[in-house]
GROMACS .gro file of C-alpha atoms in nm:
model
  375
    1THR     CA    1   8.076  -1.664  18.132
    2ALA     CA    2   8.024  -2.000  18.299
    3LYS     CA    3   7.682  -2.115  18.417
    4LEU     CA    4   7.561  -2.419  18.607
    5ILE     CA    5   7.198  -2.503  18.536
    6LYS     CA    6   6.985  -2.787  18.667
    7ALA     CA    7   6.818  -2.912  18.350
    8ALA     CA    8   6.508  -3.038  18.529
    9GLY     CA    9   6.313  -2.720  18.585
   10ASP     CA   10   6.575  -2.500  18.414
   11ARG     CA   11   6.695  -2.373  18.752
   12HIS     CA   12   7.014  -2.160  18.756
   13LEU     CA   13   7.240  -2.276  19.038
   14TRP     CA   14   7.548  -2.064  18.973
   15SER     CA   15   7.708  -1.829  18.720
   16GLU     CA   16   8.029  -1.631  18.701
   17THR     CA   17   8.193  -1.400  18.451
   18TYR     CA   18   8.571  -1.397  18.401
   19ASN     CA   19   8.764  -1.113  18.240
   20ARG     CA   20   9.130  -1.194  18.178
   21GLU     CA   21   9.411  -1.142  17.931
   22LEU     CA   22   9.455  -1.426  17.679
   23ASP     CA   23   9.787  -1.526  17.833
   24ASP     CA   24   9.594  -1.606  18.152
   25VAL     CA   25   9.387  -1.881  17.986
   26PHE     CA   26   9.525  -2.159  18.210
   27THR     CA   27   9.425  -1.969  18.524
   28ILE     CA   28   9.075  -1.919  18.383
   29GLN     CA   29   9.043  -2.293  18.314
   30GLU     CA   30   9.150  -2.378  18.667
   31GLU     CA   31   8.920  -2.119  18.828
   32ILE     CA   32   8.615  -2.232  18.631
   33SER     CA   33   8.679  -2.602  18.692
   34THR     CA   34   8.729  -2.550  19.065
   35ALA     CA   35   8.422  -2.325  19.092
   36ILE     CA   36   8.199  -2.582  18.921
   37VAL     CA   37   8.326  -2.863  19.143
   38ASP     CA   38   8.274  -2.652  19.455
   39ASN     CA   39   7.919  -2.564  19.352
   40LEU     CA   40   7.842  -2.928  19.285
   41ARG     CA   41   7.965  -2.991  19.642
   42ILE     CA   42   8.211  -3.254  19.523
   43ARG     CA   43   8.503  -3.323  19.754
   44LEU     CA   44   8.827  -3.384  19.568
   45LEU     CA   45   9.149  -3.524  19.707
   46GLY     CA   46   9.487  -3.360  19.639
   47LYS     CA   47   9.574  -3.555  19.321
   48GLU     CA   48   9.222  -3.513  19.185
   49LYS     CA   49   9.244  -3.136  19.229
   50GLU     CA   50   9.579  -3.133  19.049
   51SER     CA   51   9.434  -3.313  18.746
   52LEU     CA   52   9.115  -3.108  18.734
   53ALA     CA   53   9.247  -2.856  18.483
   54LYS     CA   54   9.601  -2.973  18.424
   55PRO     CA   55   9.755  -2.744  18.158
   56TYR     CA   56  10.071  -2.953  18.077
   57THR     CA   57  10.238  -2.626  17.970
   58LYS     CA   58  10.236  -2.265  18.087
   59ASN     CA   59  10.357  -2.138  17.751
   60ILE     CA   60  10.054  -1.998  17.569
   61GLU     CA   61  10.230  -2.012  17.228
   62ALA     CA   62  10.322  -2.377  17.277
   63TYR     CA   63   9.964  -2.450  17.383
   64GLU     CA   64   9.829  -2.278  17.073
   65ALA     CA   65  10.069  -2.472  16.847
   66TYR     CA   66   9.956  -2.800  17.005
   67ILE     CA   67   9.587  -2.712  16.960
   68LYS     CA   68   9.648  -2.629  16.593
   69GLY     CA   69   9.832  -2.959  16.556
   70ARG     CA   70   9.533  -3.150  16.693
   71TYR     CA   71   9.302  -2.970  16.453
   72TYR     CA   72   9.508  -3.061  16.148
   73TYR     CA   73   9.580  -3.416  16.265
   74LEU     CA   74   9.209  -3.486  16.310
   75SER     CA   75   9.142  -3.377  15.954
   76PHE     CA   76   9.284  -3.723  15.867
   77THR     CA   77   9.433  -3.604  15.539
   78ASN     CA   78   9.794  -3.643  15.427
   79GLU     CA   79   9.842  -3.267  15.413
   80GLY     CA   80   9.676  -3.224  15.750
   81ARG     CA   81   9.902  -3.483  15.913
   82LYS     CA   82  10.214  -3.309  15.782
   83LYS     CA   83  10.095  -2.975  15.917
   84ALA     CA   84  10.010  -3.138  16.249
   85LEU     CA   85  10.366  -3.265  16.292
   86GLN     CA   86  10.504  -2.918  16.219
   87TYR     CA   87  10.285  -2.766  16.491
   88TYR     CA   88  10.370  -3.042  16.741
   89GLU     CA   89  10.741  -2.986  16.680
   90GLU     CA   90  10.691  -2.613  16.722
   91ALA     CA   91  10.515  -2.680  17.053
   92VAL     CA   92  10.807  -2.880  17.197
   93ARG     CA   93  11.054  -2.625  17.064
   94LEU     CA   94  10.869  -2.353  17.253
   95ASP     CA   95  10.838  -2.574  17.561
   96PRO     CA   96  11.082  -2.869  17.570
   97CYS     CA   97  10.893  -3.007  17.872
   98TYR     CA   98  10.554  -3.020  17.695
   99ALA     CA   99  10.483  -3.391  17.751
  100LEU     CA  100  10.143  -3.392  17.583
  101ALA     CA  101  10.296  -3.259  17.259
  102TYR     CA  102  10.558  -3.537  17.263
  103SER     CA  103  10.275  -3.788  17.305
  104ALA     CA  104  10.106  -3.638  16.997
  105ILE     CA  105  10.430  -3.670  16.799
  106ALA     CA  106  10.440  -4.040  16.890
  107GLU     CA  107  10.079  -4.075  16.774
  108TYR     CA  108  10.178  -3.920  16.441
  109TYR     CA  109  10.473  -4.152  16.383
  110TRP     CA  110  10.317  -4.485  16.473
  111GLY     CA  111  10.067  -4.450  16.188
  112THR     CA  112  10.308  -4.317  15.927
  113PRO     CA  113  10.387  -4.649  15.749
  114SER     CA  114  10.018  -4.727  15.694
  115LYS     CA  115   9.869  -4.377  15.664
  116GLY     CA  116   9.968  -4.106  15.422
  117PRO     CA  117  10.293  -4.074  15.226
  118ARG     CA  118  10.548  -4.338  15.324
  119THR     CA  119  10.832  -4.093  15.378
  120ILE     CA  120  11.009  -4.308  15.638
  121SER     CA  121  11.055  -4.680  15.689
  122ARG     CA  122  10.853  -4.883  15.935
  123ASP     CA  123  11.159  -4.932  16.159
  124GLU     CA  124  11.229  -4.559  16.164
  125ALA     CA  125  10.864  -4.483  16.240
  126TYR     CA  126  10.876  -4.724  16.536
  127THR     CA  127  11.202  -4.575  16.664
  128ARG     CA  128  11.073  -4.217  16.644
  129ALA     CA  129  10.740  -4.308  16.801
  130MET     CA  130  10.913  -4.481  17.094
  131GLU     CA  131  11.156  -4.193  17.141
  132ALA     CA  132  10.867  -3.945  17.159
  133ILE     CA  133  10.649  -4.155  17.390
  134ASN     CA  134  10.939  -4.230  17.624
  135THR     CA  135  11.021  -3.859  17.640
  136ALA     CA  136  10.657  -3.780  17.718
  137LEU     CA  137  10.643  -4.033  18.003
  138GLU     CA  138  10.981  -3.928  18.141
  139ILE     CA  139  10.851  -3.571  18.170
  140ASP     CA  140  10.510  -3.673  18.307
  141ASN     CA  141  10.410  -4.035  18.369
  142SER     CA  142  10.045  -3.949  18.440
  143ILE     CA  143   9.931  -3.865  18.086
  144PRO     CA  144   9.647  -4.097  17.978
  145GLU     CA  145   9.690  -4.013  17.608
  146ALA     CA  146  10.053  -4.122  17.627
  147TYR     CA  147   9.965  -4.462  17.772
  148ALA     CA  148   9.693  -4.512  17.511
  149THR     CA  149   9.947  -4.441  17.236
  150LEU     CA  150  10.201  -4.667  17.408
  151GLY     CA  151   9.941  -4.944  17.396
  152ILE     CA  152   9.897  -4.889  17.021
  153ILE     CA  153  10.274  -4.900  16.963
  154LYS     CA  154  10.311  -5.221  17.164
  155MET     CA  155  10.021  -5.373  16.973
  156HIS     CA  156  10.114  -5.259  16.623
  157TYR     CA  157  10.492  -5.286  16.633
  158GLU     CA  158  10.587  -5.527  16.910
  159TRP     CA  159  10.285  -5.759  16.917
  160ASP     CA  160  10.318  -5.737  17.293
  161ILE     CA  161   9.959  -5.827  17.381
  162LYS     CA  162  10.000  -5.816  17.758
  163GLY     CA  163  10.209  -5.500  17.749
  164ALA     CA  164   9.950  -5.330  17.531
  165GLU     CA  165   9.665  -5.426  17.763
  166LYS     CA  166   9.854  -5.297  18.066
  167ALA     CA  167   9.911  -4.962  17.892
  168TYR     CA  168   9.545  -4.932  17.789
  169LYS     CA  169   9.422  -5.011  18.140
  170THR     CA  170   9.660  -4.753  18.284
  171ALA     CA  171   9.522  -4.494  18.042
  172VAL     CA  172   9.163  -4.570  18.144
  173ASP     CA  173   9.251  -4.560  18.515
  174LEU     CA  174   9.425  -4.224  18.478
  175ASN     CA  175   9.129  -4.058  18.305
  176PRO     CA  176   8.812  -4.265  18.263
  177GLY     CA  177   8.641  -3.952  18.129
  178LEU     CA  178   8.860  -3.932  17.818
  179SER     CA  179   8.693  -4.077  17.508
  180LYS     CA  180   9.022  -4.158  17.330
  181VAL     CA  181   9.140  -4.408  17.590
  182HIS     CA  182   8.813  -4.601  17.560
  183TYR     CA  183   8.802  -4.630  17.181
  184ASP     CA  184   9.172  -4.720  17.162
  185TYR     CA  185   9.113  -4.991  17.423
  186ALA     CA  186   8.797  -5.105  17.240
  187PHE     CA  187   8.994  -5.156  16.916
  188TYR     CA  188   9.243  -5.369  17.109
  189LEU     CA  189   8.970  -5.579  17.270
  190ALA     CA  190   8.789  -5.632  16.939
  191ILE     CA  191   9.108  -5.740  16.765
  192THR     CA  192   9.207  -5.984  17.040
  193GLY     CA  193   8.860  -6.140  17.056
  194ASP     CA  194   8.715  -5.997  17.379
  195ILE     CA  195   8.415  -5.862  17.192
  196ASN     CA  196   8.180  -5.813  17.489
  197ASN     CA  197   8.421  -5.582  17.669
  198ALA     CA  198   8.504  -5.417  17.336
  199PHE     CA  199   8.139  -5.317  17.305
  200LEU     CA  200   8.140  -5.177  17.659
  201GLU     CA  201   8.445  -4.960  17.591
  202ALA     CA  202   8.313  -4.848  17.251
  203ARG     CA  203   7.979  -4.745  17.403
  204LYS     CA  204   8.161  -4.551  17.672
  205SER     CA  205   8.365  -4.363  17.411
  206ILE     CA  206   8.044  -4.261  17.229
  207GLU     CA  207   7.882  -4.144  17.554
  208LEU     CA  208   8.183  -3.926  17.627
  209ASP     CA  209   8.222  -3.783  17.275
  210PRO     CA  210   7.911  -3.847  17.062
  211LEU     CA  211   8.008  -3.593  16.794
  212PHE     CA  212   8.347  -3.749  16.712
  213GLY     CA  213   8.327  -3.988  16.418
  214LEU     CA  214   8.601  -4.221  16.539
  215THR     CA  215   8.393  -4.329  16.839
  216HIS     CA  216   8.115  -4.444  16.605
  217MET     CA  217   8.369  -4.604  16.368
  218CYS     CA  218   8.506  -4.797  16.664
  219TYR     CA  219   8.163  -4.929  16.756
  220GLY     CA  220   8.101  -5.016  16.392
  221ILE     CA  221   8.421  -5.220  16.380
  222CYS     CA  222   8.312  -5.411  16.691
  223LEU     CA  223   7.987  -5.494  16.512
  224LEU     CA  224   8.181  -5.596  16.200
  225VAL     CA  225   8.413  -5.827  16.395
  226SER     CA  226   8.114  -5.986  16.569
  227GLY     CA  227   7.944  -6.055  16.234
  228GLN     CA  228   7.657  -5.805  16.274
  229TYR     CA  229   7.701  -5.663  15.925
  230ASP     CA  230   7.378  -5.464  15.888
  231GLN     CA  231   7.427  -5.286  16.221
  232ALA     CA  232   7.798  -5.240  16.143
  233LEU     CA  233   7.717  -5.073  15.814
  234GLU     CA  234   7.476  -4.830  15.981
  235LYS     CA  235   7.729  -4.730  16.247
  236LEU     CA  236   8.024  -4.705  16.008
  237LEU     CA  237   7.825  -4.480  15.777
  238GLN     CA  238   7.737  -4.261  16.074
  239GLY     CA  239   8.103  -4.227  16.169
  240HIS     CA  240   8.209  -4.176  15.809
  241GLU     CA  241   7.963  -3.890  15.768
  242MET     CA  242   8.140  -3.713  16.056
  243MET     CA  243   8.487  -3.795  15.915
  244PRO     CA  244   8.460  -3.796  15.534
  245THR     CA  245   8.838  -3.799  15.477
  246TYR     CA  246   8.922  -4.083  15.718
  247VAL     CA  247   9.079  -4.345  15.490
  248ASP     CA  248   9.021  -4.644  15.719
  249ALA     CA  249   8.647  -4.573  15.697
  250PHE     CA  250   8.653  -4.662  15.326
  251THR     CA  251   8.838  -4.985  15.407
  252CYS     CA  252   8.589  -5.085  15.676
  253LEU     CA  253   8.286  -4.996  15.465
  254ALA     CA  254   8.426  -5.192  15.172
  255SER     CA  255   8.478  -5.492  15.402
  256VAL     CA  256   8.116  -5.485  15.516
  257TYR     CA  257   7.984  -5.448  15.163
  258ILE     CA  258   8.201  -5.738  15.044
  259LEU     CA  259   8.078  -5.961  15.327
  260LYS     CA  260   7.719  -5.869  15.236
  261GLY     CA  261   7.787  -5.949  14.870
  262MET     CA  262   7.734  -5.585  14.767
  263PHE     CA  263   8.036  -5.567  14.537
  264ASP     CA  264   7.938  -5.253  14.344
  265GLU     CA  265   7.893  -5.056  14.666
  266ALA     CA  266   8.226  -5.189  14.793
  267MET     CA  267   8.393  -5.084  14.468
  268ASP     CA  268   8.252  -4.731  14.505
  269GLU     CA  269   8.399  -4.698  14.855
  270ILE     CA  270   8.739  -4.824  14.741
  271ILE     CA  271   8.752  -4.582  14.447
  272LYS     CA  272   8.658  -4.289  14.673
  273GLY     CA  273   8.921  -4.399  14.925
  274LEU     CA  274   9.191  -4.422  14.658
  275GLU     CA  275   9.108  -4.068  14.546
  276ILE     CA  276   9.198  -3.946  14.895
  277ALA     CA  277   9.489  -4.185  14.948
  278PRO     CA  278   9.627  -4.295  14.608
  279GLY     CA  279   9.808  -4.628  14.620
  280GLU     CA  280   9.681  -4.723  14.968
  281HIS     CA  281   9.780  -5.090  14.996
  282ILE     CA  282   9.478  -5.239  15.171
  283LEU     CA  283   9.233  -5.058  14.943
  284LEU     CA  284   9.418  -5.189  14.637
  285SER     CA  285   9.412  -5.537  14.787
  286GLN     CA  286   9.037  -5.511  14.845
  287LEU     CA  287   8.994  -5.401  14.485
  288GLY     CA  288   9.177  -5.713  14.374
  289HIS     CA  289   8.965  -5.925  14.608
  290ILE     CA  290   8.640  -5.795  14.459
  291ASN     CA  291   8.764  -5.870  14.108
  292SER     CA  292   8.853  -6.221  14.222
  293LEU     CA  293   8.504  -6.273  14.366
  294LYS     CA  294   8.361  -6.154  14.035
  295GLY     CA  295   8.574  -6.408  13.849
  296LYS     CA  296   8.810  -6.145  13.704
  297LYS     CA  297   9.131  -6.309  13.822
  298GLU     CA  298   9.339  -6.133  13.558
  299LYS     CA  299   9.260  -5.795  13.720
  300THR     CA  300   9.351  -5.938  14.059
  301GLN     CA  301   9.683  -6.045  13.908
  302GLU     CA  302   9.739  -5.695  13.766
  303ILE     CA  303   9.693  -5.534  14.109
  304LEU     CA  304   9.922  -5.793  14.267
  305ASN     CA  305  10.189  -5.718  14.006
  306GLU     CA  306  10.149  -5.346  14.082
  307LEU     CA  307  10.206  -5.400  14.455
  308LEU     CA  308  10.502  -5.629  14.393
  309GLU     CA  309  10.658  -5.362  14.171
  310ILE     CA  310  10.606  -5.097  14.439
  311SER     CA  311  10.762  -5.328  14.699
  312LYS     CA  312  11.093  -5.308  14.512
  313LYS     CA  313  11.115  -4.937  14.595
  314GLU     CA  314  10.933  -4.892  14.927
  315PHE     CA  315  10.756  -5.074  15.209
  316VAL     CA  316  10.442  -5.251  15.100
  317ASN     CA  317  10.202  -5.395  15.353
  318PRO     CA  318  10.271  -5.772  15.335
  319VAL     CA  319   9.912  -5.849  15.431
  320ALA     CA  320   9.787  -5.671  15.120
  321VAL     CA  321  10.007  -5.893  14.902
  322ALA     CA  322   9.927  -6.212  15.095
  323SER     CA  323   9.555  -6.146  15.054
  324LEU     CA  324   9.586  -6.133  14.676
  325TYR     CA  325   9.788  -6.455  14.666
  326ILE     CA  326   9.505  -6.618  14.865
  327ASP     CA  327   9.258  -6.492  14.606
  328LEU     CA  328   9.473  -6.641  14.330
  329GLU     CA  329   9.494  -6.970  14.526
  330GLU     CA  330   9.872  -6.952  14.546
  331THR     CA  331   9.884  -7.058  14.911
  332ASP     CA  332  10.261  -7.114  14.934
  333LYS     CA  333  10.323  -6.758  14.817
  334ALA     CA  334  10.051  -6.635  15.053
  335PHE     CA  335  10.223  -6.794  15.351
  336GLU     CA  336  10.556  -6.653  15.238
  337TRP     CA  337  10.411  -6.302  15.262
  338LEU     CA  338  10.223  -6.381  15.581
  339GLU     CA  339  10.559  -6.472  15.729
  340LYS     CA  340  10.684  -6.129  15.626
  341SER     CA  341  10.385  -5.974  15.802
  342CYS     CA  342  10.497  -6.150  16.120
  343GLU     CA  343  10.853  -6.028  16.074
  344THR     CA  344  10.737  -5.667  16.033
  345ARG     CA  345  10.469  -5.698  16.303
  346GLU     CA  346  10.203  -5.579  16.059
  347ILE     CA  347   9.883  -5.504  16.249
  348SER     CA  348   9.661  -5.561  15.944
  349PHE     CA  349   9.721  -5.933  15.995
  350TYR     CA  350   9.460  -5.920  16.270
  351PHE     CA  351   9.195  -5.798  16.030
  352LEU     CA  352   9.293  -6.058  15.771
  353MET     CA  353   9.175  -6.321  16.019
  354ALA     CA  354   8.819  -6.209  15.947
  355GLY     CA  355   8.884  -6.163  15.574
  356GLN     CA  356   9.059  -6.374  15.314
  357LEU     CA  357   9.246  -6.574  15.578
  358ARG     CA  358   8.924  -6.765  15.644
  359PHE     CA  359   8.986  -6.939  15.311
  360LEU     CA  360   9.303  -7.088  15.462
  361TYR     CA  361   9.155  -7.217  15.789
  362LEU     CA  362   9.189  -7.581  15.683
  363ASP     CA  363   9.561  -7.538  15.610
  364PRO     CA  364   9.777  -7.669  15.900
  365ARG     CA  365  10.007  -7.367  15.866
  366VAL     CA  366   9.738  -7.126  15.991
  367ASN     CA  367   9.746  -7.207  16.363
  368PRO     CA  368  10.114  -7.115  16.410
  369PHE     CA  369  10.028  -6.767  16.286
  370PHE     CA  370   9.752  -6.732  16.544
  371LYS     CA  371   9.999  -6.836  16.812
  372LYS     CA  372  10.249  -6.574  16.696
  373LEU     CA  373   9.974  -6.314  16.733
  374GLY     CA  374   9.904  -6.424  17.088
  375VAL     CA  375   9.531  -6.469  17.020
   0.00000   0.00000   0.00000
């Protein structure tokens, strides 16, 4: 049953009951959406009507697999991400033209090297993400989620600043009512220094989806980047409460606590984060940083040695290693690993600019790195 009620005065304007078989769910969505628009006396053009309740697939089993995939992906756990990929792959097997599911597969792969078990190399993750996103856009080039993910890939893997911005703007233009496109764009704007517009996009994402933790996390990161640490902490904690297993939340909270000189609180967040994601590079690096600030350089060295040992067997985030070399005042080694971060297009380099990298600002080798980033 769908009802349209004018909140002022609690006046019922319209209601309708729909009885259908489950396999008719797409028709129900279209009927309800059209009925509401008609009753609101909104005139829609042809393309607007088409996008009103666009199903992307007519295969109910593929749709169900995709929905399950989203559920598990948004659990933000390693196990959940693996299950999500299985459901996404099932969705495209059931409907090889399911563009939205291919877009979700690309979203899964771009984050694989930095989130969860590192089962594939960074190069392979990039290749698979691009294959999936290109397939999605070849099938349907009007999917806002696909352009938002394309923007992330261009930002994280190609360091194509202009290309990323173009993709984000396309995503927003295609569906300005979709929260995801706004918080993805806000992250981009915050990272590249356009903080005022970052705040605008982050606020919009919260307005559209106030119960999704990532929108609040995004706003918290904007506050963190702008140096408003108390407000950032409040917002990050709000987002973290909604998403208790989101690993990046522990990283961001630890960063704020470190900048506020609250090392014990930062340590607590790092330990909790490592329980969810054992061996997570940035969390380990932050742990080493705290020990350095406390004067326990030997523990910082131990963590550095641990990461260097891991790097002999698998990809290790170069920024995590560079940060520890900065803490140990081995600047030549730090720049050696920063160079590796440029070679691998490691996105964490952006966040290092507001972290340990500030200790290198007087070194003449810093500016070339900013130029490579395009910011």
